[in-house]
Structure formats: structure tokens, C-alpha cells
CSV table of C-alpha atoms in Angstrom, one decimal:
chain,number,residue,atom,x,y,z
A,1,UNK,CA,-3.0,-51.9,-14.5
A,2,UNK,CA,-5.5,-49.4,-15.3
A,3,UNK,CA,-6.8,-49.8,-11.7
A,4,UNK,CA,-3.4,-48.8,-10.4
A,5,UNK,CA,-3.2,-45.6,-12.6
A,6,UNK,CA,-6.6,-44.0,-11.6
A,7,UNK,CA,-5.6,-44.7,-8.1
A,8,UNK,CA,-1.5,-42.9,-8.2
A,9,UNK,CA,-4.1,-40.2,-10.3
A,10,UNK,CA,-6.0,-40.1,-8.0
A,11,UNK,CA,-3.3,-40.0,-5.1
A,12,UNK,CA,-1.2,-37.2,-6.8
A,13,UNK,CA,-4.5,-34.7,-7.1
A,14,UNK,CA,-5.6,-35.4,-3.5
A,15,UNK,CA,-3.9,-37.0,-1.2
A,16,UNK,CA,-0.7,-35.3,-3.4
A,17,UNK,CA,-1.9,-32.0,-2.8
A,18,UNK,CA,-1.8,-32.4,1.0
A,19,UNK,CA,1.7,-33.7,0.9
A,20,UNK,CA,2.7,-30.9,-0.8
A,21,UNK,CA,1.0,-28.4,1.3
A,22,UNK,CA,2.9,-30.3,4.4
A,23,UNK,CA,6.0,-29.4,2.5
A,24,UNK,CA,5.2,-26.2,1.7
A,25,UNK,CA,4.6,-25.1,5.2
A,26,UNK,CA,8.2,-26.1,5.4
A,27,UNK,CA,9.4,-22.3,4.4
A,28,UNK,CA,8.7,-21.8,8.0
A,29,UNK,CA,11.8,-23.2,9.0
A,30,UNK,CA,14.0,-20.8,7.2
A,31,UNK,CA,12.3,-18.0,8.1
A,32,UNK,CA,12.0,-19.0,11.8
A,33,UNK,CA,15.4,-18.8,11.7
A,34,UNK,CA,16.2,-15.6,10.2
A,35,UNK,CA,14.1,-13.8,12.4
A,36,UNK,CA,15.3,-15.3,15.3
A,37,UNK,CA,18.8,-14.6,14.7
A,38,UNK,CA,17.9,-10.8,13.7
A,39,UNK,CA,15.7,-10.1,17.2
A,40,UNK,CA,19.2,-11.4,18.9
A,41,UNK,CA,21.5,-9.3,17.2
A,42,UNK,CA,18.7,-6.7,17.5
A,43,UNK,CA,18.7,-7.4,21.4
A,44,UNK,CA,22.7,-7.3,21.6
A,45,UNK,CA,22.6,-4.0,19.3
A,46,UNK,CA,20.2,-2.7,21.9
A,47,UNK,CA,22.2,-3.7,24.9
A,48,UNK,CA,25.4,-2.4,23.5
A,49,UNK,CA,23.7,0.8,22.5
A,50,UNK,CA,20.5,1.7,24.5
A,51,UNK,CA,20.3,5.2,23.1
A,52,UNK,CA,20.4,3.8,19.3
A,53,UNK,CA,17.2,1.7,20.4
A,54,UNK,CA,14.3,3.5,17.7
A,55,UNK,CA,17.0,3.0,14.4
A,56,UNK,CA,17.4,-0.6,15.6
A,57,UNK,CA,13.7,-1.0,15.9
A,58,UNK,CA,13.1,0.1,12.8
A,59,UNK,CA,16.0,-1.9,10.9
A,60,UNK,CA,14.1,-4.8,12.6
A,61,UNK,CA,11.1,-5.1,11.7
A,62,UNK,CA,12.4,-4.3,8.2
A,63,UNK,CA,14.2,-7.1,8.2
A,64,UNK,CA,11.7,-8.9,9.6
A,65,UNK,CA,9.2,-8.2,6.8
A,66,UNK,CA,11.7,-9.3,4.7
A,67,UNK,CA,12.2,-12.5,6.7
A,68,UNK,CA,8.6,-13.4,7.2
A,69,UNK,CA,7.8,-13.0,3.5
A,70,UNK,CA,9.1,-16.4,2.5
A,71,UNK,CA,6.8,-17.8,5.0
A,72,UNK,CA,3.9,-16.3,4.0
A,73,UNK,CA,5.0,-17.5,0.3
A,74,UNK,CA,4.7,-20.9,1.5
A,75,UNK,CA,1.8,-20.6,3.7
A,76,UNK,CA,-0.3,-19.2,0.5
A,77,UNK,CA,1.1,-22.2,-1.5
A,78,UNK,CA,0.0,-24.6,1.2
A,79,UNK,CA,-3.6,-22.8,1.2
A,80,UNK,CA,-4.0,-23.2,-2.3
A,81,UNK,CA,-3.3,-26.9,-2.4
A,82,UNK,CA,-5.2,-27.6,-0.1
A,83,UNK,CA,-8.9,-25.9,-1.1
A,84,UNK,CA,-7.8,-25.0,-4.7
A,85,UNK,CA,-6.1,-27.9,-5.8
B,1,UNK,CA,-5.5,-45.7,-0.5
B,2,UNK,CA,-8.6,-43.5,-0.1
B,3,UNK,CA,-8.6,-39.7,-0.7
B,4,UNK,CA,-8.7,-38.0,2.5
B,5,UNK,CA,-8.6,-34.7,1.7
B,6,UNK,CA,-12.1,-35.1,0.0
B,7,UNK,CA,-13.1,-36.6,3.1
B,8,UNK,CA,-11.2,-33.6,5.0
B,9,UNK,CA,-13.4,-31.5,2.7
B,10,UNK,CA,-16.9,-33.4,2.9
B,11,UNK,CA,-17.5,-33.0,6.6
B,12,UNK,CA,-19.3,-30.0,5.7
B,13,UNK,CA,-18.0,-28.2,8.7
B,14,UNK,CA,-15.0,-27.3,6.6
B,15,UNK,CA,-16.8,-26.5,3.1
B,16,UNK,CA,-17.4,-23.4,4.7
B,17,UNK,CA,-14.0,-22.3,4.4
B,18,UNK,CA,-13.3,-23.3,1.0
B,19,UNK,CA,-15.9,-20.7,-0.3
B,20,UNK,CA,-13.9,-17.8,1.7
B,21,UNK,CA,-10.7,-18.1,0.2
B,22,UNK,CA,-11.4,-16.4,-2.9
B,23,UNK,CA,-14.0,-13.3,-2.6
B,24,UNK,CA,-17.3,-14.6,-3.9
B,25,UNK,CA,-18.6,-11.5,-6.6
B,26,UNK,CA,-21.7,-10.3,-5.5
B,27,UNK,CA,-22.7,-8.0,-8.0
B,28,UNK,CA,-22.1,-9.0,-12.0
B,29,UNK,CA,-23.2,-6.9,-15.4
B,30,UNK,CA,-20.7,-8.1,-18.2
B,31,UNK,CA,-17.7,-8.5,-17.4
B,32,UNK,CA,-18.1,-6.1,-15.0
B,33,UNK,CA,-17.8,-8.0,-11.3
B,34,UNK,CA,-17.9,-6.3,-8.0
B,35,UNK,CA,-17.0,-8.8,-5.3
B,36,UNK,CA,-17.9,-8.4,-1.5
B,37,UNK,CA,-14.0,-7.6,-0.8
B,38,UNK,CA,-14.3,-4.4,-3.1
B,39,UNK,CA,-17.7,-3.4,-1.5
B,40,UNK,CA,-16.2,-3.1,2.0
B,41,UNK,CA,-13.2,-1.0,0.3
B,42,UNK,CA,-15.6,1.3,-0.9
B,43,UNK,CA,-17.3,1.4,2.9
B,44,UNK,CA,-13.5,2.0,4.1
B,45,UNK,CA,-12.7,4.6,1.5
B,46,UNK,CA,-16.5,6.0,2.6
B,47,UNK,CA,-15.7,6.4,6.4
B,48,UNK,CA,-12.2,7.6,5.8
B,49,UNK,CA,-13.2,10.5,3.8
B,50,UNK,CA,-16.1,11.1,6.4
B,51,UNK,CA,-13.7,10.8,9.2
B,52,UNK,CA,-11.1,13.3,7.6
B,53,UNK,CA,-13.7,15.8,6.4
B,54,UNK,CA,-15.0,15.7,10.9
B,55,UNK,CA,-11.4,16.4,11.6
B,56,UNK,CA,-10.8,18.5,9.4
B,57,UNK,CA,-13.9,20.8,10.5
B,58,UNK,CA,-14.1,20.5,14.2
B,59,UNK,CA,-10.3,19.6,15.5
B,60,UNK,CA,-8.7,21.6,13.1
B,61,UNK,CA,-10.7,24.3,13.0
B,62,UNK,CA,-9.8,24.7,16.4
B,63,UNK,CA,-6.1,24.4,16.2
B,64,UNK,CA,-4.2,26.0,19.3
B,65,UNK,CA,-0.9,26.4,20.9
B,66,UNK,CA,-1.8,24.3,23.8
B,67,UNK,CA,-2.9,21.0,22.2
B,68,UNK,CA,-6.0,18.9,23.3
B,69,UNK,CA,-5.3,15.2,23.2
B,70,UNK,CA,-7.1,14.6,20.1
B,71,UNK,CA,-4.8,17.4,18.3
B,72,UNK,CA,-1.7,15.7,20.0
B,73,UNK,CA,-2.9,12.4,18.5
B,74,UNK,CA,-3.1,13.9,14.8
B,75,UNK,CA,-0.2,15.9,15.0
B,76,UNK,CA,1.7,12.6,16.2
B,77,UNK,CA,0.0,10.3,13.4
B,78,UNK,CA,1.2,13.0,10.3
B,79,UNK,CA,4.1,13.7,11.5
B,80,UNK,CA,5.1,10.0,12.5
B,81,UNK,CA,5.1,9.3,8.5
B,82,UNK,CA,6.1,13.1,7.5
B,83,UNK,CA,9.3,12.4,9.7
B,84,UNK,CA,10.1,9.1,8.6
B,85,UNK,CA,9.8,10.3,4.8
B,86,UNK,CA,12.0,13.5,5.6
B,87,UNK,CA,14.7,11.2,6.7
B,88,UNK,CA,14.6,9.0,3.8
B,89,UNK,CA,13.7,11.0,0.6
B,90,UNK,CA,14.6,14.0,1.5
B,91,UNK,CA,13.3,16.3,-1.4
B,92,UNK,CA,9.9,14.2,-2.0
B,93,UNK,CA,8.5,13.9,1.6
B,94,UNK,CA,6.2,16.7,0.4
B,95,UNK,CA,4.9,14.1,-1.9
B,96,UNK,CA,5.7,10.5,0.1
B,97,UNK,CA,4.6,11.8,3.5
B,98,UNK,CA,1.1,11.9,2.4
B,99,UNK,CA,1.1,9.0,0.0
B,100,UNK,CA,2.4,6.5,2.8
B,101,UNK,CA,0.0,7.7,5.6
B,102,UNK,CA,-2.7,7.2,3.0
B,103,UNK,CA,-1.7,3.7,2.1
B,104,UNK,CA,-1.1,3.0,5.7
B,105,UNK,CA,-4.5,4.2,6.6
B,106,UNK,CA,-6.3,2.5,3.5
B,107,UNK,CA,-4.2,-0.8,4.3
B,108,UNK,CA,-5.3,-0.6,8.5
B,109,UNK,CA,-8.5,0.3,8.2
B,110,UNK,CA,-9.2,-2.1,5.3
B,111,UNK,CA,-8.1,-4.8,7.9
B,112,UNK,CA,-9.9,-3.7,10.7
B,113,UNK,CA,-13.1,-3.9,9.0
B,114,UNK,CA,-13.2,-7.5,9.4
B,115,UNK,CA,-14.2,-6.7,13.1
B,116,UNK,CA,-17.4,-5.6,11.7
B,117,UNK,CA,-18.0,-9.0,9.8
B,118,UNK,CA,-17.1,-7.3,6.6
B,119,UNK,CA,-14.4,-9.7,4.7
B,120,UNK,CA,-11.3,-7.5,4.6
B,121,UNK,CA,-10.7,-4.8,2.1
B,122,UNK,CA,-7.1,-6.6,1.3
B,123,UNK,CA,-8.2,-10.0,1.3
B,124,UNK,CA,-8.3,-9.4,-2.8
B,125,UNK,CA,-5.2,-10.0,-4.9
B,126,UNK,CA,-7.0,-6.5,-6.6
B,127,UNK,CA,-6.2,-4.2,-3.7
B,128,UNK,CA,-3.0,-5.4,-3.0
B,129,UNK,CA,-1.9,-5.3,-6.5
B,130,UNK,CA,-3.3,-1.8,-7.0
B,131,UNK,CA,-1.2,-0.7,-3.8
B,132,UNK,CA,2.2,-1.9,-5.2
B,133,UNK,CA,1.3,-0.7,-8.6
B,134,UNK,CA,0.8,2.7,-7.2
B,135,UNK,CA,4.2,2.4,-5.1
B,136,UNK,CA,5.8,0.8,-8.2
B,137,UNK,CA,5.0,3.7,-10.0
B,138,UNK,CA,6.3,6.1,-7.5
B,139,UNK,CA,9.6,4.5,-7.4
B,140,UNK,CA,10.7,4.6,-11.2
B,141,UNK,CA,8.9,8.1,-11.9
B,142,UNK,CA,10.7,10.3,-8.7
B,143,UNK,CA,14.1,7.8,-9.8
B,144,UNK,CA,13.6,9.4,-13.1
B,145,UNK,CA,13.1,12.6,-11.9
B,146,UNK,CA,15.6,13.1,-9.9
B,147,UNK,CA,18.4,11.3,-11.8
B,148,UNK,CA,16.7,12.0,-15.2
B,149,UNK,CA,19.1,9.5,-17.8
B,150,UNK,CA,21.2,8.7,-15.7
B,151,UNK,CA,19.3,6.4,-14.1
B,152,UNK,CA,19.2,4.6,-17.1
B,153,UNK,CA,22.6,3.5,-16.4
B,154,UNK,CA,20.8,1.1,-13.4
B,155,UNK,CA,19.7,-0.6,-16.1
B,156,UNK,CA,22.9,-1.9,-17.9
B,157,UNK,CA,23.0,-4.8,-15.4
B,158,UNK,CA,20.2,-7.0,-16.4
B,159,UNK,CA,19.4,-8.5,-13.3
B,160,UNK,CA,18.3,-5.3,-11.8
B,161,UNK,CA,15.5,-5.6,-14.2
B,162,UNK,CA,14.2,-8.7,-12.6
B,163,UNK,CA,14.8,-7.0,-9.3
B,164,UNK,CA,12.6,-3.5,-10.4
B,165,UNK,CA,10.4,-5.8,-11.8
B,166,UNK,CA,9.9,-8.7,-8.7
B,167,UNK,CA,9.1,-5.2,-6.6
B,168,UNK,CA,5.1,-5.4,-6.9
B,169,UNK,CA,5.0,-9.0,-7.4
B,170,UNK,CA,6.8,-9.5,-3.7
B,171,UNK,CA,5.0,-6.7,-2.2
B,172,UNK,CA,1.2,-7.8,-3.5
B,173,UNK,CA,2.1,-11.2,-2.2
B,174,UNK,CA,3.1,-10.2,1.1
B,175,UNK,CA,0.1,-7.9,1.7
B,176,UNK,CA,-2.5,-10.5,0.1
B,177,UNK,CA,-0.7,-13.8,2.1
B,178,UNK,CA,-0.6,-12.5,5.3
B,179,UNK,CA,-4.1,-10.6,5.1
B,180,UNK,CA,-5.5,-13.6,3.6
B,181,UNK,CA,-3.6,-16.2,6.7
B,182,UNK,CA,-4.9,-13.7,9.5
B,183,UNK,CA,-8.5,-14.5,7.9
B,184,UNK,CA,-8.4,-17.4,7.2
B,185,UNK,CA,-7.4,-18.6,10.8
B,186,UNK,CA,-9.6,-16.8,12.2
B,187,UNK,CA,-12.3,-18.3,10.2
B,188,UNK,CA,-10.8,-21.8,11.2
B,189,UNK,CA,-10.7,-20.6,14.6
B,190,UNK,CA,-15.0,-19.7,14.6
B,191,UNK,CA,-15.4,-23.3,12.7
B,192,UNK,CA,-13.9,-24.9,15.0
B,193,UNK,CA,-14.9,-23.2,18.3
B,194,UNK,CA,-18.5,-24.4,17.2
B,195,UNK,CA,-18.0,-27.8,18.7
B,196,UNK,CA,-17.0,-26.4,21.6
B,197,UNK,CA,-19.5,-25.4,24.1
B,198,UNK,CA,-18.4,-25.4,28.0
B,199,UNK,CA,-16.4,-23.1,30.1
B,200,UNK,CA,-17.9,-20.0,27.8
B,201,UNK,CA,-14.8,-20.7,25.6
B,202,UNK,CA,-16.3,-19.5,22.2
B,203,UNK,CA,-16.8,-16.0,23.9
B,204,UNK,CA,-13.4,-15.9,25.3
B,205,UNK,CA,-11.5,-17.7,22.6
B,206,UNK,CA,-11.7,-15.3,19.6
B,207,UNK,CA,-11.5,-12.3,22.2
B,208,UNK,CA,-8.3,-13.7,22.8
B,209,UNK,CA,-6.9,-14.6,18.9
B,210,UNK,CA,-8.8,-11.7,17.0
B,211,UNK,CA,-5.9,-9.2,18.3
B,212,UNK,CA,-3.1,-11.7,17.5
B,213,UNK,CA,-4.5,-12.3,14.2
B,214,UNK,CA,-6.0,-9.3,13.0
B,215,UNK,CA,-5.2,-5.9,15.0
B,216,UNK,CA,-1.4,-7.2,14.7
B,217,UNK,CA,-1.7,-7.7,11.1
B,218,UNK,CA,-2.9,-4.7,10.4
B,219,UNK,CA,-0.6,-2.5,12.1
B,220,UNK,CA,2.1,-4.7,11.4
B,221,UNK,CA,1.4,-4.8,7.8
B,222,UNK,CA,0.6,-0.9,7.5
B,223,UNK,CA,4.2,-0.2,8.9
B,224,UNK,CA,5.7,-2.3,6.9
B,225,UNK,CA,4.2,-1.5,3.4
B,226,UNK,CA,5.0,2.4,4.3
B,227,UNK,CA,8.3,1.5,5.2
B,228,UNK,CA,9.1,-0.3,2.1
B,229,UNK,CA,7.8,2.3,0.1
B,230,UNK,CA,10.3,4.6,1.5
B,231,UNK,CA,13.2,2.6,1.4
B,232,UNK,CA,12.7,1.6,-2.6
B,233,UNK,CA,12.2,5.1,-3.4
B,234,UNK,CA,15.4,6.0,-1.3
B,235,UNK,CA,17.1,3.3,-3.4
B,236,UNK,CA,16.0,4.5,-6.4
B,237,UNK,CA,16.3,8.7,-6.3
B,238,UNK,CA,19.8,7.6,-5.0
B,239,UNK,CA,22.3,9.5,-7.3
B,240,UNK,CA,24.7,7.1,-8.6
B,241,UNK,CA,28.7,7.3,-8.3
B,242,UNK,CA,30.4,10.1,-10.4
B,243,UNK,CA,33.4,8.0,-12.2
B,244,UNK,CA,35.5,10.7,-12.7
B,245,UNK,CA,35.9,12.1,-9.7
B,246,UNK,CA,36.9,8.5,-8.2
B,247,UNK,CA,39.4,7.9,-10.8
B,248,UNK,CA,40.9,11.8,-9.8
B,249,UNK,CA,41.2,10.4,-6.4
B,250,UNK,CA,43.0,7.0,-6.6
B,251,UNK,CA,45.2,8.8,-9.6
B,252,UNK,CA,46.2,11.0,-6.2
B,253,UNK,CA,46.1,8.8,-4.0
B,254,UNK,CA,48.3,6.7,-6.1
């Protein structure tokens, strides 16, 4: 009994901490998304209205920034489990 | 069940990069701790000044009608961010202009300096947190400025408190993160590269990923900080909705 507790300690502060920094790298997902459907609309803005092409740009990466933040949220949470934790 | 991320960690190819997450402090009196991150700030802040103070006395002595290219490229850099400013807070830009071309500089160069072997400027939750403090600050001081108690009425929905406040917060975190990513791979990248001997590859390898991973961080990142910047203090010298002259217009309306 005692055996089996040091070992799920043991589990959940190692072997744990790299399941939850798989997980974490999971944010990447959503924010894959996001920024894939903003470059299209920005490419459809751009095709429907060449000349409006440096405000689009701008809006883009914007949004972009926005959209990439919550992966690097979960990339620093990953990093952290693994050589912190 | 044996613990592989100790054994992950124990083939000391890897230990390497456990040491270079955090910035290792290099000089300590007290509580007093200068860590190897703020020593290549303080080269960045050095050659900055040196490099503005050479401008300033050979190109800009010279100033002309008919531009040479280095006069072209500094009249493009300041008025890239002067512009950008202009259109967005329209009575500040005397003030934001400069402040954003300074952070922007600061935030590039402090990037770029990895090149050099330095470990990045940035790469401390210190410098980024100083950076958003300092934008922090310019957003609620020109919001009170400009809309002087009035923009106290922002305040009576509580939830835009937790949104002033989660400001700094999400902008040292995105600075820090994806500074601290871009270095981090690239360190992986070296580690790795080791173990590889043929084909020249660990000449051509990092010649390849060092722009992906740095030079587009730091341009990226630069931009985007100034950017934000702008847009929060837009949001916040913004002069909120007179009631009464709404209600004068639905009442005629009606």
C-alpha cells in the first residue's frame, strides 16, 4: 500500500508533469484555428478590396497577436512543467 | 512505472537547457541581484544611445532636401510610428510617437542581441514587466487626462476593472513567452545539432532556423507591443457617449 502511494507520488510529480505539459501544448489547437480563419477572411478582404490592403494588414496581425497569445500561454505552461516542475 | 522525465533530464545533453530557462544572476550584493539577462540590457541600452548620439551628429547634421539613403531610412523608421500614433491618438502622438519607437527599438534590439551569444535582453519576466508597466501607466494617466472624471464612469462596471487590470499581466506574458520559446528552441536546436555531424548540417541548420526563430520574433513582437500600445491608449482617451444629447435625439426621432 505504501509502495503504491510513493509510486502514483511519484507518477503525478514526474511522469504527471509531462502529461500535463502534452496537454498544455493543446492551446495550439484553438489558436491554430483562429488565425487561420483571420489570414482567410484577411485574404478575401484583400481580394475584394486590393486598395484597402495596409488597414487589413494591420488589423491582421493585431488580431493575430491576440490569437497567438493563448498559445504562447500554453507553450510557457508546458515549459515550466517540464524543467520547473 | 519508472520516471522518465528524470531520465529525459539525466542524459546530460538536456541538463543544459534546464539552467537557461530562468537567467542565472551573475552578480549578487544583498538582495541586490544582477542577472546576465539585465547585463545585456544595459549593453543594448549602451549601443542605442551610442548609435543615436552617431546619427544624430553625422546624418543629421547633414540634413538636406535631396535625401541620402541613410536619411530616407530614418525619416521612414520615425515617421512609420509618428504616423501610426497620429492616426490613433490624435492629440498625444507628440508623446506616443516617441514612446512606441523607443519600446520597439529597446524590445528588437534586446532580441537581436542573442545573435551575439548574449541571452536576450527580454528573456526576463523583469523587462517585460517593466515594458507593460510603463504602457500601463500611459494608458490610465493620458485616459485621465483627457477625460479627467469622467472616465471614472468606465469604472462603474466592475469587470472593466479586471480587464484594466489583466492589461500588463497579458502583455508581459506575451512578450516574456514568446521571447523565452524563440530561445529556447533555438537552444534545443544547438543541443541537438551536436549529434549530428555529416553533410555540414550544424553550419547550415541554425543559419536556416535563427531567422525563423529570432529575427521574426523580434520584429514581430516589436510591432505588435507598439501596436497595442496605441490601440489601449485609443481605447482609453476615447471620450465616452454624452446621454443627453442621445436622449434629445430618440425624443425627436420619436
Amino acid at each position: 500500500m505504501e509502495l503504491l502511494v510513493t509510486m502514483l507520488a511519484n507518477f503525478l510529480a514526474t511522469d504527471g508533469a509531462l502529461l500535463g505539459a502534452g496537454i498544455a501544448a493543446l492551446t495550439g489547437l484553438g489558436a491554430g484555428i483562429g488565425m487561420g480563419i483571420a489570414t482567410g477572411k484577411a485574404v478575401e478582404a484583400t481580394a475584394r478590396q486590393p486598395e484597402a490592403v495596409g488597414k487589413i494588414r494591420t488589423m491582421l496581425l493585431l488580431g493575430l497577436a491576440f490569437a497567438e497569445t493563448t498559445a504562447i500561454y500554453g507553450l510557457l505552461v508546458s515549459i515550466l512543467l517540464i524543467f520547473v516542475a | 512505472m519508472g520516471d522518465f522525465s528524470s531520465q529525459l533530464l539525466a542524459t546530460d545533453k538536456f541538463a543544459g537547457l534546464k539552467d537557461k530557462i530562468f537567467p542565472s544572476d551573475v552578480i549578487v550584493i544583498g538582495g541586490f541581484r544582477i542577472n546576465d539577462s539585465v547585463i545585456a540590457g544595459f549593453i543594448v541600452v549602451f549601443v542605442l544611445l551610442v548609435v543615436a548620439l552617431i546619427l544624430r551628429l553625422t546624418v543629421i547634421r547633414h540634413w538636406k532636401t535631396t535625401p541620402s539613403a541613410a536619411q530616407m531610412f530614418l525619416e521612414w523608421l520615425v515617421s512609420f510610428f509618428d504616423k501610426s500614433a497620429d492616426e490613433m491618438t490624435e492629440n498625444y502622438s507628440k508623446l506616443m510617437g516617441p514612446y512606441t519607437l523607443g519600446a520597439a527599438a529597446y524590445i528588437c534590439c534586446g532580441v537581436l542581441i542573442e545573435m551575439f551569444g548574449f541571452r536576450p535582453a527580454i528573456a526576463d519576466i523583469g523587462a517585460c514587466f517593466a515594458l507593460a508597466l510603463c504602457t500601463f501607466l500611459f494608458i490610465h494617466t493620458l485616459g485621465f487626462v483627457k477625460n479627467k472624471a469622467r472616465r471614472l464612469l468606465h469604472y462603474v462596471n466592475p469587470i472593466n476593472i479586471v480587464t484594466d487590470l489583466s492589461v500588463p499581466v497579458s502583455m508581459t506574458f506575451r512578450l516574456f513567452g514568446s521571447i523565452l520559446s524563440g530561445m529556447v528552441i533555438m537552444d534545443m536546436v544547438y543541443i541537438l545539432i551536436e549529434s549530428i555531424w555529416y553533410f555540414g548540417l550544424p553550419l547550415i541548420l541554425p543559419a536556416v532556423l535563427t531567422p525563423l526563430f529570432t529575427l521574426f520574433h523580434a520584429f514581430i513582437q516589436s510591432y505588435v507591443f507598439a501596436s497595442l500600445t496605441l490601440t489601449f491608449v485609443q481605447e482609453a482617451i476615447e471620450s465616452p457617449p454624452k446621454k443627453p444629447k442621445r436622449k434629445k435625439q430618440k425624443a425627436s426621432a420619436v
